[in-house]
Structure formats: structure tokens, C-alpha cells
JSON list of C-alpha atoms in Angstrom, two decimals:
[
{"chain": "A", "resi": 1, "resn": "UNK", "atom": "CA", "xyz": [-21.20, 20.95, -20.78]},
{"chain": "A", "resi": 2, "resn": "UNK", "atom": "CA", "xyz": [-21.90, 23.79, -18.39]},
{"chain": "A", "resi": 3, "resn": "UNK", "atom": "CA", "xyz": [-23.81, 23.07, -15.23]},
{"chain": "A", "resi": 4, "resn": "UNK", "atom": "CA", "xyz": [-27.13, 24.88, -14.68]},
{"chain": "A", "resi": 5, "resn": "UNK", "atom": "CA", "xyz": [-27.11, 28.16, -12.78]},
{"chain": "A", "resi": 6, "resn": "UNK", "atom": "CA", "xyz": [-29.81, 27.07, -10.34]},
{"chain": "A", "resi": 7, "resn": "UNK", "atom": "CA", "xyz": [-28.96, 25.08, -7.25]},
{"chain": "A", "resi": 8, "resn": "UNK", "atom": "CA", "xyz": [-29.59, 21.36, -7.22]},
{"chain": "A", "resi": 9, "resn": "UNK", "atom": "CA", "xyz": [-30.53, 19.67, -3.98]},
{"chain": "A", "resi": 10, "resn": "UNK", "atom": "CA", "xyz": [-29.87, 16.11, -2.94]},
{"chain": "A", "resi": 11, "resn": "UNK", "atom": "CA", "xyz": [-33.61, 15.41, -3.02]},
{"chain": "A", "resi": 12, "resn": "UNK", "atom": "CA", "xyz": [-33.59, 15.74, -6.82]},
{"chain": "A", "resi": 13, "resn": "UNK", "atom": "CA", "xyz": [-31.13, 12.86, -7.25]},
{"chain": "A", "resi": 14, "resn": "UNK", "atom": "CA", "xyz": [-31.87, 9.18, -7.81]},
{"chain": "A", "resi": 15, "resn": "UNK", "atom": "CA", "xyz": [-30.27, 7.68, -4.72]},
{"chain": "A", "resi": 16, "resn": "UNK", "atom": "CA", "xyz": [-30.11, 4.28, -6.41]},
{"chain": "A", "resi": 17, "resn": "UNK", "atom": "CA", "xyz": [-27.79, 5.69, -9.08]},
{"chain": "A", "resi": 18, "resn": "UNK", "atom": "CA", "xyz": [-25.24, 7.64, -7.06]},
{"chain": "A", "resi": 19, "resn": "UNK", "atom": "CA", "xyz": [-21.75, 7.19, -8.56]},
{"chain": "A", "resi": 20, "resn": "UNK", "atom": "CA", "xyz": [-19.48, 5.15, -6.34]},
{"chain": "A", "resi": 21, "resn": "UNK", "atom": "CA", "xyz": [-16.37, 7.19, -7.18]},
{"chain": "A", "resi": 22, "resn": "UNK", "atom": "CA", "xyz": [-16.22, 10.87, -8.19]},
{"chain": "A", "resi": 23, "resn": "UNK", "atom": "CA", "xyz": [-13.03, 12.67, -9.17]},
{"chain": "A", "resi": 24, "resn": "UNK", "atom": "CA", "xyz": [-12.54, 16.46, -9.13]},
{"chain": "A", "resi": 25, "resn": "UNK", "atom": "CA", "xyz": [-9.99, 18.55, -10.99]},
{"chain": "A", "resi": 26, "resn": "UNK", "atom": "CA", "xyz": [-10.11, 21.57, -8.69]},
{"chain": "A", "resi": 27, "resn": "UNK", "atom": "CA", "xyz": [-9.16, 24.34, -11.10]},
{"chain": "A", "resi": 28, "resn": "UNK", "atom": "CA", "xyz": [-9.53, 28.12, -11.03]},
{"chain": "A", "resi": 29, "resn": "UNK", "atom": "CA", "xyz": [-8.17, 29.12, -7.62]},
{"chain": "A", "resi": 30, "resn": "UNK", "atom": "CA", "xyz": [-5.62, 31.54, -9.04]},
{"chain": "A", "resi": 31, "resn": "UNK", "atom": "CA", "xyz": [-8.06, 33.12, -11.50]},
{"chain": "A", "resi": 32, "resn": "UNK", "atom": "CA", "xyz": [-10.67, 33.51, -8.77]},
{"chain": "A", "resi": 33, "resn": "UNK", "atom": "CA", "xyz": [-8.17, 35.54, -6.72]},
{"chain": "A", "resi": 34, "resn": "UNK", "atom": "CA", "xyz": [-6.90, 37.60, -9.67]},
{"chain": "A", "resi": 35, "resn": "UNK", "atom": "CA", "xyz": [-10.46, 38.57, -10.62]},
{"chain": "A", "resi": 36, "resn": "UNK", "atom": "CA", "xyz": [-10.77, 40.07, -7.14]},
{"chain": "A", "resi": 37, "resn": "UNK", "atom": "CA", "xyz": [-7.39, 41.81, -7.14]},
{"chain": "A", "resi": 38, "resn": "UNK", "atom": "CA", "xyz": [-5.96, 39.32, -4.64]},
{"chain": "A", "resi": 39, "resn": "UNK", "atom": "CA", "xyz": [-2.77, 37.27, -4.62]},
{"chain": "A", "resi": 40, "resn": "UNK", "atom": "CA", "xyz": [-3.20, 33.88, -6.31]},
{"chain": "A", "resi": 41, "resn": "UNK", "atom": "CA", "xyz": [-2.54, 32.20, -2.98]},
{"chain": "A", "resi": 42, "resn": "UNK", "atom": "CA", "xyz": [-5.76, 33.67, -1.60]},
{"chain": "A", "resi": 43, "resn": "UNK", "atom": "CA", "xyz": [-7.67, 31.61, -4.13]},
{"chain": "A", "resi": 44, "resn": "UNK", "atom": "CA", "xyz": [-6.10, 28.42, -2.83]},
{"chain": "A", "resi": 45, "resn": "UNK", "atom": "CA", "xyz": [-7.12, 29.36, 0.70]},
{"chain": "A", "resi": 46, "resn": "UNK", "atom": "CA", "xyz": [-10.72, 29.92, -0.41]},
{"chain": "A", "resi": 47, "resn": "UNK", "atom": "CA", "xyz": [-10.61, 26.60, -2.26]},
{"chain": "A", "resi": 48, "resn": "UNK", "atom": "CA", "xyz": [-10.23, 24.82, 1.09]},
{"chain": "A", "resi": 49, "resn": "UNK", "atom": "CA", "xyz": [-13.77, 25.83, 2.06]},
{"chain": "A", "resi": 50, "resn": "UNK", "atom": "CA", "xyz": [-15.09, 24.57, -1.28]},
{"chain": "A", "resi": 51, "resn": "UNK", "atom": "CA", "xyz": [-13.38, 21.23, -0.76]},
{"chain": "A", "resi": 52, "resn": "UNK", "atom": "CA", "xyz": [-14.83, 20.80, 2.71]},
{"chain": "A", "resi": 53, "resn": "UNK", "atom": "CA", "xyz": [-18.36, 21.54, 1.45]},
{"chain": "A", "resi": 54, "resn": "UNK", "atom": "CA", "xyz": [-17.97, 19.05, -1.41]},
{"chain": "A", "resi": 55, "resn": "UNK", "atom": "CA", "xyz": [-16.75, 16.39, 1.04]},
{"chain": "A", "resi": 56, "resn": "UNK", "atom": "CA", "xyz": [-19.80, 17.02, 3.23]},
{"chain": "A", "resi": 57, "resn": "UNK", "atom": "CA", "xyz": [-22.03, 16.83, 0.16]},
{"chain": "A", "resi": 58, "resn": "UNK", "atom": "CA", "xyz": [-20.45, 13.51, -0.83]},
{"chain": "A", "resi": 59, "resn": "UNK", "atom": "CA", "xyz": [-21.12, 12.18, 2.66]},
{"chain": "A", "resi": 60, "resn": "UNK", "atom": "CA", "xyz": [-24.71, 13.43, 2.48]},
{"chain": "A", "resi": 61, "resn": "UNK", "atom": "CA", "xyz": [-25.57, 11.38, -0.61]},
{"chain": "A", "resi": 62, "resn": "UNK", "atom": "CA", "xyz": [-23.42, 8.33, 0.07]},
{"chain": "A", "resi": 63, "resn": "UNK", "atom": "CA", "xyz": [-20.53, 8.64, -2.40]},
{"chain": "A", "resi": 64, "resn": "UNK", "atom": "CA", "xyz": [-17.95, 6.03, -1.36]},
{"chain": "A", "resi": 65, "resn": "UNK", "atom": "CA", "xyz": [-14.81, 7.48, -3.01]},
{"chain": "A", "resi": 66, "resn": "UNK", "atom": "CA", "xyz": [-13.88, 11.11, -3.75]},
{"chain": "A", "resi": 67, "resn": "UNK", "atom": "CA", "xyz": [-10.59, 11.87, -5.51]},
{"chain": "A", "resi": 68, "resn": "UNK", "atom": "CA", "xyz": [-9.25, 15.42, -5.75]},
{"chain": "A", "resi": 69, "resn": "UNK", "atom": "CA", "xyz": [-6.33, 16.79, -7.74]},
{"chain": "A", "resi": 70, "resn": "UNK", "atom": "CA", "xyz": [-4.39, 18.79, -5.15]},
{"chain": "A", "resi": 71, "resn": "UNK", "atom": "CA", "xyz": [-0.92, 19.17, -6.70]},
{"chain": "A", "resi": 72, "resn": "UNK", "atom": "CA", "xyz": [0.30, 17.83, -10.03]},
{"chain": "A", "resi": 73, "resn": "UNK", "atom": "CA", "xyz": [3.80, 16.89, -11.14]},
{"chain": "A", "resi": 74, "resn": "UNK", "atom": "CA", "xyz": [3.55, 19.88, -13.52]},
{"chain": "A", "resi": 75, "resn": "UNK", "atom": "CA", "xyz": [2.72, 22.31, -10.69]},
{"chain": "A", "resi": 76, "resn": "UNK", "atom": "CA", "xyz": [6.42, 22.41, -9.75]},
{"chain": "A", "resi": 77, "resn": "UNK", "atom": "CA", "xyz": [6.81, 24.73, -12.77]},
{"chain": "A", "resi": 78, "resn": "UNK", "atom": "CA", "xyz": [4.68, 27.44, -11.14]},
{"chain": "A", "resi": 79, "resn": "UNK", "atom": "CA", "xyz": [6.31, 30.50, -9.51]},
{"chain": "A", "resi": 80, "resn": "UNK", "atom": "CA", "xyz": [8.52, 29.49, -6.60]},
{"chain": "A", "resi": 81, "resn": "UNK", "atom": "CA", "xyz": [6.55, 31.45, -4.01]},
{"chain": "A", "resi": 82, "resn": "UNK", "atom": "CA", "xyz": [3.29, 29.80, -5.09]},
{"chain": "A", "resi": 83, "resn": "UNK", "atom": "CA", "xyz": [4.85, 26.32, -4.93]},
{"chain": "A", "resi": 84, "resn": "UNK", "atom": "CA", "xyz": [6.22, 27.07, -1.46]},
{"chain": "A", "resi": 85, "resn": "UNK", "atom": "CA", "xyz": [2.80, 28.32, -0.36]},
{"chain": "A", "resi": 86, "resn": "UNK", "atom": "CA", "xyz": [1.05, 25.22, -1.70]},
{"chain": "A", "resi": 87, "resn": "UNK", "atom": "CA", "xyz": [3.45, 22.90, 0.12]},
{"chain": "A", "resi": 88, "resn": "UNK", "atom": "CA", "xyz": [2.92, 24.68, 3.43]},
{"chain": "A", "resi": 89, "resn": "UNK", "atom": "CA", "xyz": [-0.78, 25.17, 2.76]},
{"chain": "A", "resi": 90, "resn": "UNK", "atom": "CA", "xyz": [-1.45, 21.49, 2.10]},
{"chain": "A", "resi": 91, "resn": "UNK", "atom": "CA", "xyz": [0.49, 20.64, 5.24]},
{"chain": "A", "resi": 92, "resn": "UNK", "atom": "CA", "xyz": [-1.57, 23.04, 7.36]},
{"chain": "A", "resi": 93, "resn": "UNK", "atom": "CA", "xyz": [-4.83, 21.78, 5.82]},
{"chain": "A", "resi": 94, "resn": "UNK", "atom": "CA", "xyz": [-3.95, 18.27, 6.94]},
{"chain": "A", "resi": 95, "resn": "UNK", "atom": "CA", "xyz": [-3.11, 19.48, 10.41]},
{"chain": "A", "resi": 96, "resn": "UNK", "atom": "CA", "xyz": [-6.20, 21.69, 10.67]},
{"chain": "A", "resi": 97, "resn": "UNK", "atom": "CA", "xyz": [-8.80, 19.43, 9.04]},
{"chain": "A", "resi": 98, "resn": "UNK", "atom": "CA", "xyz": [-7.58, 15.90, 9.74]},
{"chain": "A", "resi": 99, "resn": "UNK", "atom": "CA", "xyz": [-9.32, 15.55, 13.09]},
{"chain": "A", "resi": 100, "resn": "UNK", "atom": "CA", "xyz": [-12.56, 16.98, 11.67]},
{"chain": "A", "resi": 101, "resn": "UNK", "atom": "CA", "xyz": [-12.50, 14.56, 8.72]},
{"chain": "A", "resi": 102, "resn": "UNK", "atom": "CA", "xyz": [-11.75, 11.70, 11.06]},
{"chain": "A", "resi": 103, "resn": "UNK", "atom": "CA", "xyz": [-14.82, 12.57, 13.16]},
{"chain": "A", "resi": 104, "resn": "UNK", "atom": "CA", "xyz": [-16.88, 12.58, 9.95]},
{"chain": "A", "resi": 105, "resn": "UNK", "atom": "CA", "xyz": [-15.75, 9.04, 9.17]},
{"chain": "A", "resi": 106, "resn": "UNK", "atom": "CA", "xyz": [-13.53, 9.99, 6.24]},
{"chain": "A", "resi": 107, "resn": "UNK", "atom": "CA", "xyz": [-10.54, 7.80, 5.37]},
{"chain": "A", "resi": 108, "resn": "UNK", "atom": "CA", "xyz": [-7.70, 9.86, 3.88]},
{"chain": "A", "resi": 109, "resn": "UNK", "atom": "CA", "xyz": [-5.47, 8.35, 1.20]},
{"chain": "A", "resi": 110, "resn": "UNK", "atom": "CA", "xyz": [-2.84, 9.77, -1.13]},
{"chain": "A", "resi": 111, "resn": "UNK", "atom": "CA", "xyz": [-1.67, 8.94, -4.64]},
{"chain": "A", "resi": 112, "resn": "UNK", "atom": "CA", "xyz": [1.44, 10.39, -6.25]},
{"chain": "A", "resi": 113, "resn": "UNK", "atom": "CA", "xyz": [5.20, 10.24, -6.15]},
{"chain": "A", "resi": 114, "resn": "UNK", "atom": "CA", "xyz": [6.91, 10.42, -2.77]},
{"chain": "A", "resi": 115, "resn": "UNK", "atom": "CA", "xyz": [10.18, 11.86, -4.00]},
{"chain": "A", "resi": 116, "resn": "UNK", "atom": "CA", "xyz": [12.84, 14.33, -2.92]},
{"chain": "A", "resi": 117, "resn": "UNK", "atom": "CA", "xyz": [10.77, 17.34, -4.03]},
{"chain": "A", "resi": 118, "resn": "UNK", "atom": "CA", "xyz": [8.09, 16.80, -1.37]},
{"chain": "A", "resi": 119, "resn": "UNK", "atom": "CA", "xyz": [9.27, 18.24, 1.97]},
{"chain": "A", "resi": 120, "resn": "UNK", "atom": "CA", "xyz": [9.76, 15.72, 4.77]},
{"chain": "A", "resi": 121, "resn": "UNK", "atom": "CA", "xyz": [7.32, 17.59, 6.99]},
{"chain": "A", "resi": 122, "resn": "UNK", "atom": "CA", "xyz": [4.56, 17.32, 4.38]},
{"chain": "A", "resi": 123, "resn": "UNK", "atom": "CA", "xyz": [5.10, 13.57, 4.01]},
{"chain": "A", "resi": 124, "resn": "UNK", "atom": "CA", "xyz": [5.00, 13.22, 7.79]},
{"chain": "A", "resi": 125, "resn": "UNK", "atom": "CA", "xyz": [1.61, 14.99, 7.93]},
{"chain": "A", "resi": 126, "resn": "UNK", "atom": "CA", "xyz": [0.36, 12.73, 5.12]},
{"chain": "A", "resi": 127, "resn": "UNK", "atom": "CA", "xyz": [1.41, 9.57, 6.94]},
{"chain": "A", "resi": 128, "resn": "UNK", "atom": "CA", "xyz": [-0.19, 10.74, 10.19]},
{"chain": "A", "resi": 129, "resn": "UNK", "atom": "CA", "xyz": [-3.47, 11.49, 8.37]},
{"chain": "A", "resi": 130, "resn": "UNK", "atom": "CA", "xyz": [-3.44, 8.04, 6.77]},
{"chain": "A", "resi": 131, "resn": "UNK", "atom": "CA", "xyz": [-2.83, 6.32, 10.09]},
{"chain": "A", "resi": 132, "resn": "UNK", "atom": "CA", "xyz": [-5.40, 8.36, 12.03]},
{"chain": "A", "resi": 133, "resn": "UNK", "atom": "CA", "xyz": [-8.20, 7.72, 9.54]},
{"chain": "A", "resi": 134, "resn": "UNK", "atom": "CA", "xyz": [-7.36, 4.27, 8.16]},
{"chain": "A", "resi": 135, "resn": "UNK", "atom": "CA", "xyz": [-10.27, 2.47, 9.87]},
{"chain": "A", "resi": 136, "resn": "UNK", "atom": "CA", "xyz": [-12.96, 4.91, 8.69]},
{"chain": "A", "resi": 137, "resn": "UNK", "atom": "CA", "xyz": [-15.52, 3.60, 6.21]},
{"chain": "A", "resi": 138, "resn": "UNK", "atom": "CA", "xyz": [-18.00, 6.39, 5.30]},
{"chain": "A", "resi": 139, "resn": "UNK", "atom": "CA", "xyz": [-15.92, 7.97, 2.55]},
{"chain": "A", "resi": 140, "resn": "UNK", "atom": "CA", "xyz": [-12.44, 7.39, 1.11]},
{"chain": "A", "resi": 141, "resn": "UNK", "atom": "CA", "xyz": [-10.90, 10.76, 0.22]},
{"chain": "A", "resi": 142, "resn": "UNK", "atom": "CA", "xyz": [-8.03, 10.26, -2.24]},
{"chain": "A", "resi": 143, "resn": "UNK", "atom": "CA", "xyz": [-5.72, 13.26, -2.51]},
{"chain": "A", "resi": 144, "resn": "UNK", "atom": "CA", "xyz": [-3.63, 13.27, -5.70]},
{"chain": "A", "resi": 145, "resn": "UNK", "atom": "CA", "xyz": [-0.48, 15.03, -4.52]},
{"chain": "A", "resi": 146, "resn": "UNK", "atom": "CA", "xyz": [2.69, 15.33, -6.60]},
{"chain": "A", "resi": 147, "resn": "UNK", "atom": "CA", "xyz": [0.62, 13.25, -8.99]},
{"chain": "A", "resi": 148, "resn": "UNK", "atom": "CA", "xyz": [0.60, 12.83, -12.77]},
{"chain": "A", "resi": 149, "resn": "UNK", "atom": "CA", "xyz": [-1.31, 10.22, -14.73]},
{"chain": "A", "resi": 150, "resn": "UNK", "atom": "CA", "xyz": [1.61, 9.56, -17.07]},
{"chain": "A", "resi": 151, "resn": "UNK", "atom": "CA", "xyz": [4.02, 9.38, -14.14]},
{"chain": "A", "resi": 152, "resn": "UNK", "atom": "CA", "xyz": [1.76, 6.80, -12.49]},
{"chain": "A", "resi": 153, "resn": "UNK", "atom": "CA", "xyz": [1.82, 4.61, -15.60]},
{"chain": "A", "resi": 154, "resn": "UNK", "atom": "CA", "xyz": [5.60, 5.01, -15.93]},
{"chain": "A", "resi": 155, "resn": "UNK", "atom": "CA", "xyz": [6.07, 4.03, -12.29]},
{"chain": "A", "resi": 156, "resn": "UNK", "atom": "CA", "xyz": [3.83, 0.98, -12.78]},
{"chain": "A", "resi": 157, "resn": "UNK", "atom": "CA", "xyz": [5.83, -0.12, -15.83]},
{"chain": "A", "resi": 158, "resn": "UNK", "atom": "CA", "xyz": [9.10, 0.33, -13.91]},
{"chain": "A", "resi": 159, "resn": "UNK", "atom": "CA", "xyz": [7.81, -1.91, -11.12]},
{"chain": "A", "resi": 160, "resn": "UNK", "atom": "CA", "xyz": [6.73, -4.55, -13.64]},
{"chain": "A", "resi": 161, "resn": "UNK", "atom": "CA", "xyz": [10.16, -4.41, -15.31]},
{"chain": "A", "resi": 162, "resn": "UNK", "atom": "CA", "xyz": [11.89, -4.69, -11.92]},
{"chain": "A", "resi": 163, "resn": "UNK", "atom": "CA", "xyz": [9.88, -7.84, -11.24]},
{"chain": "A", "resi": 164, "resn": "UNK", "atom": "CA", "xyz": [11.06, -9.24, -14.61]},
{"chain": "A", "resi": 165, "resn": "UNK", "atom": "CA", "xyz": [7.53, -10.22, -15.59]},
{"chain": "A", "resi": 166, "resn": "UNK", "atom": "CA", "xyz": [7.61, -11.69, -19.14]},
{"chain": "A", "resi": 167, "resn": "UNK", "atom": "CA", "xyz": [6.02, -9.46, -21.77]},
{"chain": "A", "resi": 168, "resn": "UNK", "atom": "CA", "xyz": [3.56, -12.17, -22.81]},
{"chain": "A", "resi": 169, "resn": "UNK", "atom": "CA", "xyz": [2.14, -12.21, -19.29]},
{"chain": "A", "resi": 170, "resn": "UNK", "atom": "CA", "xyz": [1.53, -8.45, -19.08]},
{"chain": "A", "resi": 171, "resn": "UNK", "atom": "CA", "xyz": [-2.15, -7.54, -19.39]},
{"chain": "A", "resi": 172, "resn": "UNK", "atom": "CA", "xyz": [-4.27, -4.54, -18.45]},
{"chain": "A", "resi": 173, "resn": "UNK", "atom": "CA", "xyz": [-4.89, -6.23, -15.12]},
{"chain": "A", "resi": 174, "resn": "UNK", "atom": "CA", "xyz": [-1.14, -6.51, -14.57]},
{"chain": "A", "resi": 175, "resn": "UNK", "atom": "CA", "xyz": [-0.59, -2.79, -15.11]},
{"chain": "A", "resi": 176, "resn": "UNK", "atom": "CA", "xyz": [-3.61, -1.89, -12.96]},
{"chain": "A", "resi": 177, "resn": "UNK", "atom": "CA", "xyz": [-2.22, -3.97, -10.11]},
{"chain": "A", "resi": 178, "resn": "UNK", "atom": "CA", "xyz": [0.92, -1.78, -10.02]},
{"chain": "A", "resi": 179, "resn": "UNK", "atom": "CA", "xyz": [-0.83, 1.60, -9.96]},
{"chain": "A", "resi": 180, "resn": "UNK", "atom": "CA", "xyz": [-0.57, 3.80, -6.87]},
{"chain": "A", "resi": 181, "resn": "UNK", "atom": "CA", "xyz": [-3.78, 2.59, -5.18]},
{"chain": "A", "resi": 182, "resn": "UNK", "atom": "CA", "xyz": [-5.01, -0.86, -6.17]},
{"chain": "A", "resi": 183, "resn": "UNK", "atom": "CA", "xyz": [-8.00, -0.60, -3.84]},
{"chain": "A", "resi": 184, "resn": "UNK", "atom": "CA", "xyz": [-9.40, 2.55, -5.46]},
{"chain": "A", "resi": 185, "resn": "UNK", "atom": "CA", "xyz": [-12.17, 1.76, -7.99]},
{"chain": "A", "resi": 186, "resn": "UNK", "atom": "CA", "xyz": [-12.19, 3.45, -11.39]},
{"chain": "A", "resi": 187, "resn": "UNK", "atom": "CA", "xyz": [-14.03, 6.79, -11.22]},
{"chain": "A", "resi": 188, "resn": "UNK", "atom": "CA", "xyz": [-17.58, 6.84, -12.54]},
{"chain": "A", "resi": 189, "resn": "UNK", "atom": "CA", "xyz": [-17.58, 10.62, -12.91]},
{"chain": "A", "resi": 190, "resn": "UNK", "atom": "CA", "xyz": [-14.84, 13.23, -13.36]},
{"chain": "A", "resi": 191, "resn": "UNK", "atom": "CA", "xyz": [-15.69, 16.92, -12.77]},
{"chain": "A", "resi": 192, "resn": "UNK", "atom": "CA", "xyz": [-13.46, 19.72, -14.07]},
{"chain": "A", "resi": 193, "resn": "UNK", "atom": "CA", "xyz": [-14.08, 23.28, -12.89]},
{"chain": "A", "resi": 194, "resn": "UNK", "atom": "CA", "xyz": [-13.13, 26.71, -14.31]},
{"chain": "A", "resi": 195, "resn": "UNK", "atom": "CA", "xyz": [-14.28, 26.30, -17.92]},
{"chain": "A", "resi": 196, "resn": "UNK", "atom": "CA", "xyz": [-11.30, 24.27, -19.09]},
{"chain": "A", "resi": 197, "resn": "UNK", "atom": "CA", "xyz": [-12.16, 21.28, -21.28]},
{"chain": "A", "resi": 198, "resn": "UNK", "atom": "CA", "xyz": [-9.23, 18.97, -20.59]},
{"chain": "A", "resi": 199, "resn": "UNK", "atom": "CA", "xyz": [-8.16, 16.36, -18.06]},
{"chain": "A", "resi": 200, "resn": "UNK", "atom": "CA", "xyz": [-4.65, 17.70, -17.34]},
{"chain": "A", "resi": 201, "resn": "UNK", "atom": "CA", "xyz": [-3.01, 14.34, -16.65]},
{"chain": "A", "resi": 202, "resn": "UNK", "atom": "CA", "xyz": [-5.48, 13.26, -13.95]},
{"chain": "A", "resi": 203, "resn": "UNK", "atom": "CA", "xyz": [-6.15, 9.52, -13.46]},
{"chain": "A", "resi": 204, "resn": "UNK", "atom": "CA", "xyz": [-5.41, 8.78, -17.12]},
{"chain": "A", "resi": 205, "resn": "UNK", "atom": "CA", "xyz": [-5.50, 5.01, -16.79]},
{"chain": "A", "resi": 206, "resn": "UNK", "atom": "CA", "xyz": [-8.41, 4.88, -14.37]},
{"chain": "A", "resi": 207, "resn": "UNK", "atom": "CA", "xyz": [-10.74, 7.24, -16.25]},
{"chain": "A", "resi": 208, "resn": "UNK", "atom": "CA", "xyz": [-10.95, 5.22, -19.48]},
{"chain": "A", "resi": 209, "resn": "UNK", "atom": "CA", "xyz": [-14.75, 4.91, -19.15]},
{"chain": "A", "resi": 210, "resn": "UNK", "atom": "CA", "xyz": [-15.52, 7.77, -16.76]},
{"chain": "A", "resi": 211, "resn": "UNK", "atom": "CA", "xyz": [-18.28, 10.23, -17.56]},
{"chain": "A", "resi": 212, "resn": "UNK", "atom": "CA", "xyz": [-16.90, 13.78, -17.86]},
{"chain": "A", "resi": 213, "resn": "UNK", "atom": "CA", "xyz": [-18.65, 16.93, -16.69]},
{"chain": "A", "resi": 214, "resn": "UNK", "atom": "CA", "xyz": [-17.16, 20.40, -17.22]},
{"chain": "A", "resi": 215, "resn": "UNK", "atom": "CA", "xyz": [-18.33, 23.59, -15.54]},
{"chain": "A", "resi": 216, "resn": "UNK", "atom": "CA", "xyz": [-17.40, 27.27, -15.83]},
{"chain": "A", "resi": 217, "resn": "UNK", "atom": "CA", "xyz": [-17.58, 27.63, -12.04]},
{"chain": "A", "resi": 218, "resn": "UNK", "atom": "CA", "xyz": [-14.20, 28.41, -10.50]},
{"chain": "A", "resi": 219, "resn": "UNK", "atom": "CA", "xyz": [-13.26, 25.98, -7.75]},
{"chain": "A", "resi": 220, "resn": "UNK", "atom": "CA", "xyz": [-13.53, 28.46, -4.82]},
{"chain": "A", "resi": 221, "resn": "UNK", "atom": "CA", "xyz": [-17.18, 29.03, -5.82]},
{"chain": "A", "resi": 222, "resn": "UNK", "atom": "CA", "xyz": [-17.92, 25.32, -6.24]},
{"chain": "A", "resi": 223, "resn": "UNK", "atom": "CA", "xyz": [-20.07, 23.71, -3.53]},
{"chain": "A", "resi": 224, "resn": "UNK", "atom": "CA", "xyz": [-22.22, 20.67, -2.92]},
{"chain": "A", "resi": 225, "resn": "UNK", "atom": "CA", "xyz": [-25.06, 22.03, -5.07]},
{"chain": "A", "resi": 226, "resn": "UNK", "atom": "CA", "xyz": [-22.69, 22.03, -8.05]},
{"chain": "A", "resi": 227, "resn": "UNK", "atom": "CA", "xyz": [-21.61, 18.49, -7.13]},
{"chain": "A", "resi": 228, "resn": "UNK", "atom": "CA", "xyz": [-25.26, 17.43, -7.07]},
{"chain": "A", "resi": 229, "resn": "UNK", "atom": "CA", "xyz": [-25.83, 19.14, -10.45]},
{"chain": "A", "resi": 230, "resn": "UNK", "atom": "CA", "xyz": [-22.93, 17.20, -11.95]},
{"chain": "A", "resi": 231, "resn": "UNK", "atom": "CA", "xyz": [-24.35, 13.96, -10.57]},
{"chain": "A", "resi": 232, "resn": "UNK", "atom": "CA", "xyz": [-27.79, 14.83, -11.95]},
{"chain": "A", "resi": 233, "resn": "UNK", "atom": "CA", "xyz": [-26.16, 15.21, -15.39]},
{"chain": "A", "resi": 234, "resn": "UNK", "atom": "CA", "xyz": [-24.35, 11.89, -14.88]},
{"chain": "A", "resi": 235, "resn": "UNK", "atom": "CA", "xyz": [-27.65, 10.20, -14.05]},
{"chain": "A", "resi": 236, "resn": "UNK", "atom": "CA", "xyz": [-29.12, 11.35, -17.38]},
{"chain": "A", "resi": 237, "resn": "UNK", "atom": "CA", "xyz": [-26.40, 9.54, -19.32]},
{"chain": "A", "resi": 238, "resn": "UNK", "atom": "CA", "xyz": [-26.32, 5.91, -20.43]},
{"chain": "A", "resi": 239, "resn": "UNK", "atom": "CA", "xyz": [-22.97, 4.24, -19.83]},
{"chain": "A", "resi": 240, "resn": "UNK", "atom": "CA", "xyz": [-22.15, 1.66, -22.51]},
{"chain": "A", "resi": 241, "resn": "UNK", "atom": "CA", "xyz": [-18.51, 0.76, -21.72]},
{"chain": "A", "resi": 242, "resn": "UNK", "atom": "CA", "xyz": [-17.81, 0.27, -25.42]},
{"chain": "A", "resi": 243, "resn": "UNK", "atom": "CA", "xyz": [-20.81, -1.97, -26.02]},
{"chain": "A", "resi": 244, "resn": "UNK", "atom": "CA", "xyz": [-23.85, -1.43, -28.23]},
{"chain": "A", "resi": 245, "resn": "UNK", "atom": "CA", "xyz": [-26.91, -1.23, -25.99]}
]
């Protein structure tokens, strides 16, 4: 569904029904830049401001977990200069914004593969952000970086096989316990920007019963009012979790 054109304020939301965990597929940065005759990388830079406003909106209404899709395992197939930019860009975001997020009480976490493709300097910035913010409790910001939902499930199965757990003992709970972040709750709401109606390999296991909201807004134009509009739509739905109610 498309979100309404008009702005939605926090005062219009039912504060007793705020989703605990919201996930965002931040899509449309490149198209936003191309529509303005800019390099695709300029769209990613503008997307940083959108992300910060959404984080502040999440803090405003008391969302506990916010997960964002920053770089997928498939993004390595993009043009080499764009991949190089994204690696350096994500590193500089951490360096530039980490202290600010720490002061806001945001705990930074990462999910994804830590393999040879991720530069050592980027992983160092990630570890420093985790350590600096690990005691914060207002909001857990989960950054999916070098992440793929299928890869996460494959990695979980590999760990289970390495532990030689008998097949008869493997349950959904077993697999869930070997995912990248066992503390992270399943998302209540997933938002996808830019008019695409697909999930693109984001939190495939975790989103089994998530509510999905799609919007035509490109990520650089997305702000907290769009977040609130998505939550307003979520609050109009009745979650059944497979039951008849």
C-alpha cells in the first residue's frame, strides 16, 4: 500500500500499540540522485539524513528496536566505484555519527557476514561502535551490513551441523538460536521504500509474521512523518499469527 501524502504526527498514534521492532529496507537512493542528474553516490549521502531523522522519530515514540538494511550480500554486484563508495561511506557514517547516537542512548548492533570482502577498517569501526554504545537502552539500532536472509539461514545451519546436533532434535527454536542476533526480537513491522513490492532477502526467517508496508517515497525523502504513517497503518491491522480470531 502507498502511504498518505499528508504528514502524520506522533500525536495521532496510539502509544499503547507502538511496534516494538521496526525494520526498514532503505531503497531508492540511486534513483533519487539520477532523477536530479546527480551521481548515484549522492543519493546515499542524502540517505544518511533520512536515517538520522527516522532514528530520532523512533526515539520520540518509544520504538525499542530499529533494523535497517545498509548493505546486502547482493550489493557486491553493483559497479565497483559504488561498492567502494559504500564501504568508505558506511565507515565515515560510523565515525561521524557514533558519538551523537551514543549521546541519544542508541545501542548499535550489526548483523551480517564478517568475511574477507569487508575491509578491516570498516570492521574496526563497527566493533568500536558496538563497544561504545553497548550499555545504552533507549533504542537498539541493528545495521544489516553484508547481510542476506538466505546467507543467515545457511550460516545457522552450518553452525548446527558443526555442533553435530541430531536431526530429530532440530526445531525452529534451534535454528533461531543460531541466527546472527539471538537477542533481537522478530520485527512487528517491515517498511520498504521506493515503490518496490518485495523484501529483497531481508530478515527472511525473522519476518514470518511481520506486517508489511510499502511506500513510493524514495529513501532520501523518507522522514519520521512517513515512519509515523507506516505505524498508523500498522495500528489499523489485526495480527492473527496464523490463528482464526
